[in-house]
XYZ file of C-alpha atoms in Angstrom:
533
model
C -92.751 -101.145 108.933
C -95.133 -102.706 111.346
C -93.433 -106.129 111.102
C -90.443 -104.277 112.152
C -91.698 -102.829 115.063
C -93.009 -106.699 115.986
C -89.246 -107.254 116.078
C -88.339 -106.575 119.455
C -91.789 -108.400 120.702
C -90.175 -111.480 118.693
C -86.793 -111.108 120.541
C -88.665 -110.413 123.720
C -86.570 -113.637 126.075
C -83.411 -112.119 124.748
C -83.971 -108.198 125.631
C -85.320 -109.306 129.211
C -82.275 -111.527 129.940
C -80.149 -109.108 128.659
C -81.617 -106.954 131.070
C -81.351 -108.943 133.645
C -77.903 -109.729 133.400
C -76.941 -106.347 132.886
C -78.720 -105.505 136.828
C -77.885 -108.291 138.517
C -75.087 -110.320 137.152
C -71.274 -109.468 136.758
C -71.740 -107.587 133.594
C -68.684 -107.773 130.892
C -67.997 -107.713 127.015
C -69.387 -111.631 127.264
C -72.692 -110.464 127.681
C -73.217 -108.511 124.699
C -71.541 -111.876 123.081
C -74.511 -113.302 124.488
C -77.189 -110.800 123.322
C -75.784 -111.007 119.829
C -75.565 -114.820 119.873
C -79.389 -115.220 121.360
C -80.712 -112.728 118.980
C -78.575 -115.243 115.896
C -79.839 -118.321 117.323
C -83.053 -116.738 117.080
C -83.329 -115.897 113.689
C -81.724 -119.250 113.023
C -84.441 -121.375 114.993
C -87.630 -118.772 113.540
C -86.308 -117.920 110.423
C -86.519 -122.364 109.201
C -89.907 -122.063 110.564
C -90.498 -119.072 108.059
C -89.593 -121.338 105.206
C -92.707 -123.299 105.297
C -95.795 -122.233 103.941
C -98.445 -120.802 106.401
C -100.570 -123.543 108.194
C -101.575 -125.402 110.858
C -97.812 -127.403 111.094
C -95.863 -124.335 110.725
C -97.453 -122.580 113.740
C -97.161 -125.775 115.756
C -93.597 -125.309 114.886
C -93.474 -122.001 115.674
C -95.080 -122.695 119.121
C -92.744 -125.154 120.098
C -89.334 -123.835 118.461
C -90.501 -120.233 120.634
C -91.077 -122.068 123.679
C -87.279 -123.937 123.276
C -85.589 -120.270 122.586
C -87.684 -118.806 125.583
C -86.448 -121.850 127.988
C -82.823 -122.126 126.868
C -82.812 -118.192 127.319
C -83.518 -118.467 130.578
C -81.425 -121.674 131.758
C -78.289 -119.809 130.265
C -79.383 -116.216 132.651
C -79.941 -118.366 135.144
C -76.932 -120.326 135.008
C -74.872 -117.090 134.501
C -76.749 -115.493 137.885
C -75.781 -118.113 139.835
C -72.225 -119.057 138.837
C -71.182 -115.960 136.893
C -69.121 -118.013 134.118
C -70.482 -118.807 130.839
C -71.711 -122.866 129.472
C -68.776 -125.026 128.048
C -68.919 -128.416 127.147
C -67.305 -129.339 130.898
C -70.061 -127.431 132.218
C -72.490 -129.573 130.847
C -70.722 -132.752 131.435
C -71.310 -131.262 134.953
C -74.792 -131.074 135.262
C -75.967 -134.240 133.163
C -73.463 -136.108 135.556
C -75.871 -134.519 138.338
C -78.415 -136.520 139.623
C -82.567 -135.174 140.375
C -82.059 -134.771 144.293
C -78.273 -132.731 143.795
C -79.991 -130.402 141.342
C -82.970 -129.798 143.426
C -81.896 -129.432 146.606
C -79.677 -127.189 144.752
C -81.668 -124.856 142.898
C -84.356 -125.051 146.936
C -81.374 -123.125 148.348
C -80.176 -120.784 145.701
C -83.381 -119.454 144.381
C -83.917 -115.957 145.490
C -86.116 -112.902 144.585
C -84.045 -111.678 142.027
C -84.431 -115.106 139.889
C -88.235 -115.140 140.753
C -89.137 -112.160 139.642
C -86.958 -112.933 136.268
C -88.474 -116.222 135.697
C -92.091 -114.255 136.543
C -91.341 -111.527 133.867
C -89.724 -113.811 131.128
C -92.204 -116.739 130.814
C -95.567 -114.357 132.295
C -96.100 -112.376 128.821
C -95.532 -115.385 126.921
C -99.139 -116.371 127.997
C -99.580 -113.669 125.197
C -97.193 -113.367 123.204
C -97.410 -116.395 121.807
C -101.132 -116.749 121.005
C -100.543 -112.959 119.266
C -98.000 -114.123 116.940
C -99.759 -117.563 116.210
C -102.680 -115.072 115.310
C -100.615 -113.433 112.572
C -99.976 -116.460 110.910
C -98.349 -114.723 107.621
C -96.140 -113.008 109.805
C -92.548 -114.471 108.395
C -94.334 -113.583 104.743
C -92.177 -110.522 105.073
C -88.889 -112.138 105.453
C -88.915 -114.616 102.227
C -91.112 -114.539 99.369
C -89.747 -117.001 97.017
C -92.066 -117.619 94.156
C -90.984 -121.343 94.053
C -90.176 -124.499 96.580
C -86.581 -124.358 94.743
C -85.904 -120.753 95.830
C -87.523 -121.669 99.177
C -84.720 -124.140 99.787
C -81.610 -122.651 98.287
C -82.708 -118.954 99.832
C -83.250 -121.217 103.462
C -79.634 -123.257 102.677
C -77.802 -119.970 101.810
C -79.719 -118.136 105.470
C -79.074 -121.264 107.558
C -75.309 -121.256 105.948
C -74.687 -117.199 106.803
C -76.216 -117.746 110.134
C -74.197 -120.285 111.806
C -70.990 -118.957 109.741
C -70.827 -115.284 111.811
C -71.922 -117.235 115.229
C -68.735 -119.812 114.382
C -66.797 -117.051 112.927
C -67.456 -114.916 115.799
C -67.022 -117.670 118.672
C -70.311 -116.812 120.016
C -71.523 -120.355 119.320
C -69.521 -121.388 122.232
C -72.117 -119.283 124.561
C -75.096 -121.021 122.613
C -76.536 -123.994 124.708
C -78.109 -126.792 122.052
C -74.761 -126.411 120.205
C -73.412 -126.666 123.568
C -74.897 -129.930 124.082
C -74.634 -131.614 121.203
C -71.051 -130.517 121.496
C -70.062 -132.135 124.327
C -72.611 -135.126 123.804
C -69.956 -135.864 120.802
C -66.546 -135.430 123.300
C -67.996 -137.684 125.830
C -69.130 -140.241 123.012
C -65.792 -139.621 121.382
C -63.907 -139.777 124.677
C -66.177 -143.184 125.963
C -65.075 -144.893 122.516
C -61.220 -143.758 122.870
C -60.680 -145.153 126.452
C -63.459 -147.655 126.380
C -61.235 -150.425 125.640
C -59.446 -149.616 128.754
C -62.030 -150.521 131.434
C -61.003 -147.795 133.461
C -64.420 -146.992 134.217
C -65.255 -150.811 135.481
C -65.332 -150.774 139.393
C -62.909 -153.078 140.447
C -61.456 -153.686 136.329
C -58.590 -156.296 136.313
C -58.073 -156.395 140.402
C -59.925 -159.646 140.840
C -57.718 -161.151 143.582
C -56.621 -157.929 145.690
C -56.982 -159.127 149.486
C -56.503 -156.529 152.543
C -55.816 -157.758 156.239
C -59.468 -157.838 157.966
C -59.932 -154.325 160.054
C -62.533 -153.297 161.909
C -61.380 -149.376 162.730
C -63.498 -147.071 160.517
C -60.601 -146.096 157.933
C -60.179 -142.662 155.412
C -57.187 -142.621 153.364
C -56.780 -139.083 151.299
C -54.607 -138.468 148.066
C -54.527 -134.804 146.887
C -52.755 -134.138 143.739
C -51.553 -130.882 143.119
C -50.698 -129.472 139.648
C -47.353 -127.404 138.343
C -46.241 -127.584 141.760
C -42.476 -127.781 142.448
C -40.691 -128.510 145.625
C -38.282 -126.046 144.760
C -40.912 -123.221 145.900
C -41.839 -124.348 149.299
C -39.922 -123.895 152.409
C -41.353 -127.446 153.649
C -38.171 -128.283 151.340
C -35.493 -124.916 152.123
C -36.696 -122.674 149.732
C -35.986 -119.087 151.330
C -39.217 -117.744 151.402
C -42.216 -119.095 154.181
C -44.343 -120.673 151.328
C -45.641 -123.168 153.852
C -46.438 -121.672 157.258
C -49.361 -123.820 158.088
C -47.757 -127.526 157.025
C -44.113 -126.001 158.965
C -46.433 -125.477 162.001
C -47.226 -129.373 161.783
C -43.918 -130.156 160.324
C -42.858 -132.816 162.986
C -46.577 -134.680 161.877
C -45.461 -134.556 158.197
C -42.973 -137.514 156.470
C -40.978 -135.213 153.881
C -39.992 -137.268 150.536
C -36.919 -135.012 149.258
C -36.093 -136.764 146.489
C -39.452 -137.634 144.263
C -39.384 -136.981 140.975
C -42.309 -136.778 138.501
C -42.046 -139.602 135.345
C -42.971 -136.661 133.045
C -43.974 -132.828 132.508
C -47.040 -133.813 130.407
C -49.943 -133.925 133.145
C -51.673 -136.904 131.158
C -48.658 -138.681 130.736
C -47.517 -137.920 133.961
C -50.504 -138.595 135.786
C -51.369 -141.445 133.320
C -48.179 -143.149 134.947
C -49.018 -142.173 138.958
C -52.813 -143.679 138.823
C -52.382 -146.660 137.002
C -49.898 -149.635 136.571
C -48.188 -147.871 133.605
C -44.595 -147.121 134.313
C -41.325 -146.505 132.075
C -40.784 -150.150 131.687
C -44.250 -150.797 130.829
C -46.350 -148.229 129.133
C -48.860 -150.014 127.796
C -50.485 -151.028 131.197
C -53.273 -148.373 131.450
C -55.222 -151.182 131.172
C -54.039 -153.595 133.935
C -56.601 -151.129 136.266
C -56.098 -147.266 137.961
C -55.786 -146.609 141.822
C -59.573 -146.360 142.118
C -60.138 -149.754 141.018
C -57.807 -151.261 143.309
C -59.815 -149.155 146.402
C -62.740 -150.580 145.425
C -62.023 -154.264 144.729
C -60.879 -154.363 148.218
C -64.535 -152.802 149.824
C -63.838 -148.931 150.119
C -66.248 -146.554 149.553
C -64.691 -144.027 146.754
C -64.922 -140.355 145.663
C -62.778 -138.478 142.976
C -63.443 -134.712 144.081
C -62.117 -132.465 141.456
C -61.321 -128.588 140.646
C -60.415 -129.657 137.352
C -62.430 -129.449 134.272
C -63.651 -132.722 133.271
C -63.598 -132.762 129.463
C -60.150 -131.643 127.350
C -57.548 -132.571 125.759
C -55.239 -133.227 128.747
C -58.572 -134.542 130.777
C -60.449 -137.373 129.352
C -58.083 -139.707 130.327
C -58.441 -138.484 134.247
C -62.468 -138.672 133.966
C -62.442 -141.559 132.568
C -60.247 -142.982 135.608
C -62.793 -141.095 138.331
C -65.500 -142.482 136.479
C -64.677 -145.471 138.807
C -65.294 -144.171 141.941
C -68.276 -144.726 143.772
C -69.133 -140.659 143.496
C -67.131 -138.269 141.706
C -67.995 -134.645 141.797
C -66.136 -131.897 139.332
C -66.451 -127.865 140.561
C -64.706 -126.405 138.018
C -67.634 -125.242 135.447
C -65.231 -122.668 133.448
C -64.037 -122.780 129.824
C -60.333 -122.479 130.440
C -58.098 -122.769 132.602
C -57.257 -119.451 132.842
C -60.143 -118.258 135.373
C -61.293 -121.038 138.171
C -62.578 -121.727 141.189
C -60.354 -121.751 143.934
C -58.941 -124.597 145.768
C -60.352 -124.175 148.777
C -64.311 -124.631 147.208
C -62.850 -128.467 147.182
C -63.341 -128.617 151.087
C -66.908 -128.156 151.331
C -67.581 -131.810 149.565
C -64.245 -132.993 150.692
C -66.263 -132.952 154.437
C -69.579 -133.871 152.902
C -67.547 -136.996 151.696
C -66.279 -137.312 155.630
C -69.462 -137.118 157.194
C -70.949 -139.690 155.074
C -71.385 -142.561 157.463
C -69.346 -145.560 155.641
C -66.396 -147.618 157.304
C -63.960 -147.930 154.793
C -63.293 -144.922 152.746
C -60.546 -143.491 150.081
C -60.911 -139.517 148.800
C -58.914 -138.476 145.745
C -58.806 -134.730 145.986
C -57.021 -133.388 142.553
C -56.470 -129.461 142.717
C -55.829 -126.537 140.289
C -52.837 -125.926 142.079
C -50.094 -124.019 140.601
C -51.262 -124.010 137.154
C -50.483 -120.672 135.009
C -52.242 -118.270 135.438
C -50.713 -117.954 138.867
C -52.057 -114.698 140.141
C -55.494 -116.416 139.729
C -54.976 -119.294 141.849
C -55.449 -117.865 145.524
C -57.424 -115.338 146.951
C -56.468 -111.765 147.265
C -55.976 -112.402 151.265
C -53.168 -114.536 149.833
C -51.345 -112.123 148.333
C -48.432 -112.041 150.790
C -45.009 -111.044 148.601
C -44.972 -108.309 146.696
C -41.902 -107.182 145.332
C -41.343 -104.029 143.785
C -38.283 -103.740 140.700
C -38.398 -101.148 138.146
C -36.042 -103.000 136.199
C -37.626 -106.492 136.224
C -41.098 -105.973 137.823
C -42.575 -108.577 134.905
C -40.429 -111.018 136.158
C -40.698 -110.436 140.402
C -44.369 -110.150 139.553
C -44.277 -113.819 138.193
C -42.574 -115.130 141.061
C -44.715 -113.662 143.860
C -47.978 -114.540 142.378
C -46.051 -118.339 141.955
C -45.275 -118.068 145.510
C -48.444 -116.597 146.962
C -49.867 -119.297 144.769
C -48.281 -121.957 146.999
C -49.272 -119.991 150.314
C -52.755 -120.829 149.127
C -52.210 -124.408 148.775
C -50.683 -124.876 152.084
C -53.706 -123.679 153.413
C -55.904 -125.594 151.638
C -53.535 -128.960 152.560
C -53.425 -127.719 156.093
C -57.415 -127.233 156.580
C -57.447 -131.115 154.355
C -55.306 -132.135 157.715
C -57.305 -130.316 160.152
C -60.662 -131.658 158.850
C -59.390 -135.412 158.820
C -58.041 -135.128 162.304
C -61.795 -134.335 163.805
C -63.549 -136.551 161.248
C -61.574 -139.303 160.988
C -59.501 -141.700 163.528
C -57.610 -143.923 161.012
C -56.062 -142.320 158.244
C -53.582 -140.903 156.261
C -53.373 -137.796 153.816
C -50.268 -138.275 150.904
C -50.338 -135.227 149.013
C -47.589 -135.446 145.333
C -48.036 -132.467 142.476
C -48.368 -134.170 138.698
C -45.230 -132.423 137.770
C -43.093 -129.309 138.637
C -42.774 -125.844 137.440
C -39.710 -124.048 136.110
C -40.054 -120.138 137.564
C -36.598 -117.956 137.067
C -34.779 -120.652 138.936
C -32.140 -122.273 136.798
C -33.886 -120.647 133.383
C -35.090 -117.089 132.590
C -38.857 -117.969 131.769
C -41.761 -119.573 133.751
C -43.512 -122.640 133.055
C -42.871 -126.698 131.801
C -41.508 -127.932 128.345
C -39.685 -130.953 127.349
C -38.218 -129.132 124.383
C -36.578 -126.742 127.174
C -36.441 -129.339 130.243
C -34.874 -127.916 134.005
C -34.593 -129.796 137.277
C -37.515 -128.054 139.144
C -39.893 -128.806 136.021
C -39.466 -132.368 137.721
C -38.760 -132.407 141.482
C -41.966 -132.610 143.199
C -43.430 -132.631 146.420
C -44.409 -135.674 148.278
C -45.634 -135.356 151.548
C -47.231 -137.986 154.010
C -49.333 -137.053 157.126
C -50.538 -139.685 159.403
C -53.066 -140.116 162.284
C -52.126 -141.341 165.439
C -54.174 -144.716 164.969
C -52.656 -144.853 161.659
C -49.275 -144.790 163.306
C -50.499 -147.694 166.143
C -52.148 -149.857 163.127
C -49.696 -149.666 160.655
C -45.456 -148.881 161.897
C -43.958 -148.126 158.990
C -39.995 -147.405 158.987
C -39.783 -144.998 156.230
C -37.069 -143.407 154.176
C -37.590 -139.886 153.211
C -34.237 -139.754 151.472
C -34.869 -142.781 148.495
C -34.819 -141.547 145.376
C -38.238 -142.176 143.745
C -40.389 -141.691 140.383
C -44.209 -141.693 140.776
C -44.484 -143.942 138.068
C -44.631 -147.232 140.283
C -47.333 -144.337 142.388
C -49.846 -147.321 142.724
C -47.667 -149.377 144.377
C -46.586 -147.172 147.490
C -50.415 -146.879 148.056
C -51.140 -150.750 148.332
C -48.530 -150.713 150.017
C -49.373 -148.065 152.670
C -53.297 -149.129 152.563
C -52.270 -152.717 153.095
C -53.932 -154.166 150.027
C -52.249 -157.302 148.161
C -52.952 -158.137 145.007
C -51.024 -160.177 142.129
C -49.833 -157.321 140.370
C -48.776 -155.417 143.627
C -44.351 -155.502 143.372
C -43.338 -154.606 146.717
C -39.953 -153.281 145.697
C -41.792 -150.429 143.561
C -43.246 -149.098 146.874
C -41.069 -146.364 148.269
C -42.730 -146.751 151.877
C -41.525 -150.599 151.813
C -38.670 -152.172 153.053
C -38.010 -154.136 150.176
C -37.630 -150.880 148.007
C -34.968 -150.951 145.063
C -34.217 -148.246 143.179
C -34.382 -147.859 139.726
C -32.575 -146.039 136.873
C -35.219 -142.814 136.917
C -35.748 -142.783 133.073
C -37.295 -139.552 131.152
C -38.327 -138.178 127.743
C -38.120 -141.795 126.748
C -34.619 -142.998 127.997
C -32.809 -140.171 129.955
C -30.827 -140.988 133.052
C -32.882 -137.555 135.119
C -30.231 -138.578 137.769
C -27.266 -137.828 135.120
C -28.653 -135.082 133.107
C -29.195 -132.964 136.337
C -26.045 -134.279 138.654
């Protein structure tokens, strides 16, 4: 009985940082998750130590396996404090991509009283607790008692077994941090073997020739993908509601591509085809070097700036590509896609990356966008339609929160505009979507499918915005009305950066006069021009 009553002295990091959490954190079912897993991964770590026999190595043990619970405890509190989402494996791809100066300048600014005087009362007591329980050095005696080394083993295998089967089981390992890391440790290793043979992370990779006219104007060229994102829902492009008051506003600034079409409604494959020299007729060319490669061969300064999550199915290809740049920064710290930051938290490094003094600069911006669920992708000061239908309120519901969705990002591509007019004399902002959305248009259902294909699951925005120097530098007659795939994507950017290089084919640049259009092949070898005429 008096062992028992040591319990909750044992479990001491866990009860505080439950209590912690549960005054100062946004408190939800996930945190009892939490409790349960920390008091698991507990009796995990201390309950192996209780296998060996009392002596000098197995309170050693004890001392330092304490000491890892205590400090994981409280980086996972912590963490939870100051971002209010839980650790994934993109999370920690996050901070291990983070260098000494990021992290501490930004734990100088964030620490407050709150995570003092947790830190204070968590690691404090241990100054005692500890030496107590090294003291009672048969205190695990209680919890085996095997008369043999054989039952000592098979009675650990079958606890150790038990253990980690209800935190799997359960999903509450996926709140535990070592599993965490190891975790993701294996997806990055497995990820770095799968596109290794790509070179996609090599600075300038295959671009060994790429020349660019000599210029002397400081220069920022911005491409912001969006994501789910159909032209069908903007008013930039006739749709009947004012989706896009702020980029209307600037409208006669904009160049308005009506006809763009994306080469798939797989992101990867999609986006695969748009940042590298991949295409329909070659798709093999991953390889040949991505968008970011070309930038740098040629002396820009890079950044890949992203409000996606870096590691995932659909991802590793994508971080693997903005492993190229120069910096590369990733926000998005949550476990799905379901629940994210914003768009707009882009903007604070997208100006960081603007101030930075360097002459020659290109900033891939690549948004949530549009992506399901929609009613989480803006702010509630974005919630402009509402539309009320007792018969088919599911479905008006859906289509507001679509459309408020794209209010939001014609904000945030408006304030992109506004911030590279003051910062920047020279540049240019081309904003395209990976692929479209369908959303009770031409189907009755929301969303993207090949199995169940519709036009506006293709038909994508692409919009150009130019400075004034821009303009002056570089007069460029273009055709808004060509019909265009962003499969030959990598091309129209040479071409509108000026860069040359000997895989660069002028007549794959929509922005060049020596354009020729092409059959616009889909889902392998589907005329999208005939299927949707």
């Amino acid at each position: 009985m008096k062992k028992l009553l040591l319990l909750p002295l044992l479990f001491f990091p866990v009860i505080v940082a439950f209590l912690f959490e549960y005054n100062f954190c946004y408190f939800d079912m996930s945190r009892y998750q939490n409790l349960a897993e920390g008091i698991l991964f507990g009796c995990l770590l201390l309950g192996i130590i209780s296998l060996l026999k009392a002596s000098r190595t197995r309170t050693i043990l004890f001392f330092i396996a304490y000491s890892i619970f205590t400090i994981f405890t409280w980086i996972e509190s912590c963490f939870y404090y100051l971002y209010e989402v839980n650790f994934n494996p993109s999370t920690v791809y996050i901070l291990i991509d983070t260098n000494f100066n990021e992290a501490k300048n930004f734990l100088t600014s964030n620490i407050d009283a709150a995570l003092i005087i947790f830190s204070a009362v968590l690691f404090l007591p241990l100054l005692f607790i500890i030496p107590f329980f090294v003291k009672q050095i048969r205190f695990f005696s209680w919890f085996i008692k095997p008369p043999s080394i054989f039952k000592r083993l098979l009675s650990g295998i079958i606890g150790v077994v038990a253990i980690f089967s209800v935190l799997k089981l359960t999903g509450v390992i996926n709140q535990n941090l070592p599993y965490l890391i190891f975790k993701t440790s294996y997806q990055y290793s497995h990820q770095t073997n799968e596109f290794d043979e790509l070179g996609l992370d090599d600075k300038i990779g295959n671009f060994k020739n790429s020349i660019r006219r000599r210029n002397d104007n400081n220069e920022t060229f911005v491409i912001v993908i969006g994501d789910s994102h159909t032209s069908h829902k903007m008013s930039l492009y006739e749709y009947d509601r004012p989706t896009n008051p702020k980029l209307e506003a600037i409208k006669e600034e904009l160049i308005i591509f009506d006809k763009v079409i994306s080469p798939s409604i797989s992101s990867i494959k999609s986006l695969e085809k748009a940042l590298t020299l991949a295409n329909y007729e070659d798709t093999t060319a991953t390889n040949k070097g991505s968008i970011v490669q070309l930038f740098n061969s040629v002396g820009f300064k890079s950044y890949w700036i992203s409000n996606q999550r870096p590691l995932g199915e659909d991802k590793n290809l994508l971080t693997k590509i903005a492993s190229a740049a120069d910096e590369s920064v990733f926000i998005n710290m949550t476990s799905s896609d379901l629940a994210t930051p914003y768009d707009g938290s882009l903007l604070e490094p997208f100006e960081k990356a603007l101030d930075e003094e360097y002459p020659k600069k290109v900033i891939f911006l690549h948004l949530q966008g549009n992506q399901q669920e929609y009613n989480k992708r803006y702010p509630e000061q974005f919630q402009v339609f509402k539309t009320f239908d007792d018969k088919y309120q599911d479905i008006e519901d859906m289509i507001d929160a679509y459309d408020n969705a794209t209010i939001y990002n014609d904000y945030v591509l408006s304030e992109i505009i506004k911030k590279l007019k003051i910062k920047s004399s020279l540049s240019f902002m081309l904003y395209f979507a990976n692929h479209g959305e369908e959303v009770y248009e031409t189907q009755d259902g929301y969303g993207h499918s090949e199995e169940n294909t519709s036009k506006p699951m293709y038909d994508i925005p692409f919009i150009l915005w130019q400075s004034e120097a821009f303009k002056e530098d570089r007069p460029i007659r273009f055709r808004p009305y060509r019909k265009y795939m962003t499969d030959d994507l990598i091309h129209s950017i040479a071409h509108l950066a000026n860069i040359k290089s000997d895989v660069y084919e002028a007549e794959r640049s929509v922005f060049s006069i020596y354009y020729r259009n092409r059959t616009r092949y889909i889902q392998g070898d589907v005329d999208y021009d005939k299927l949707f005429e």
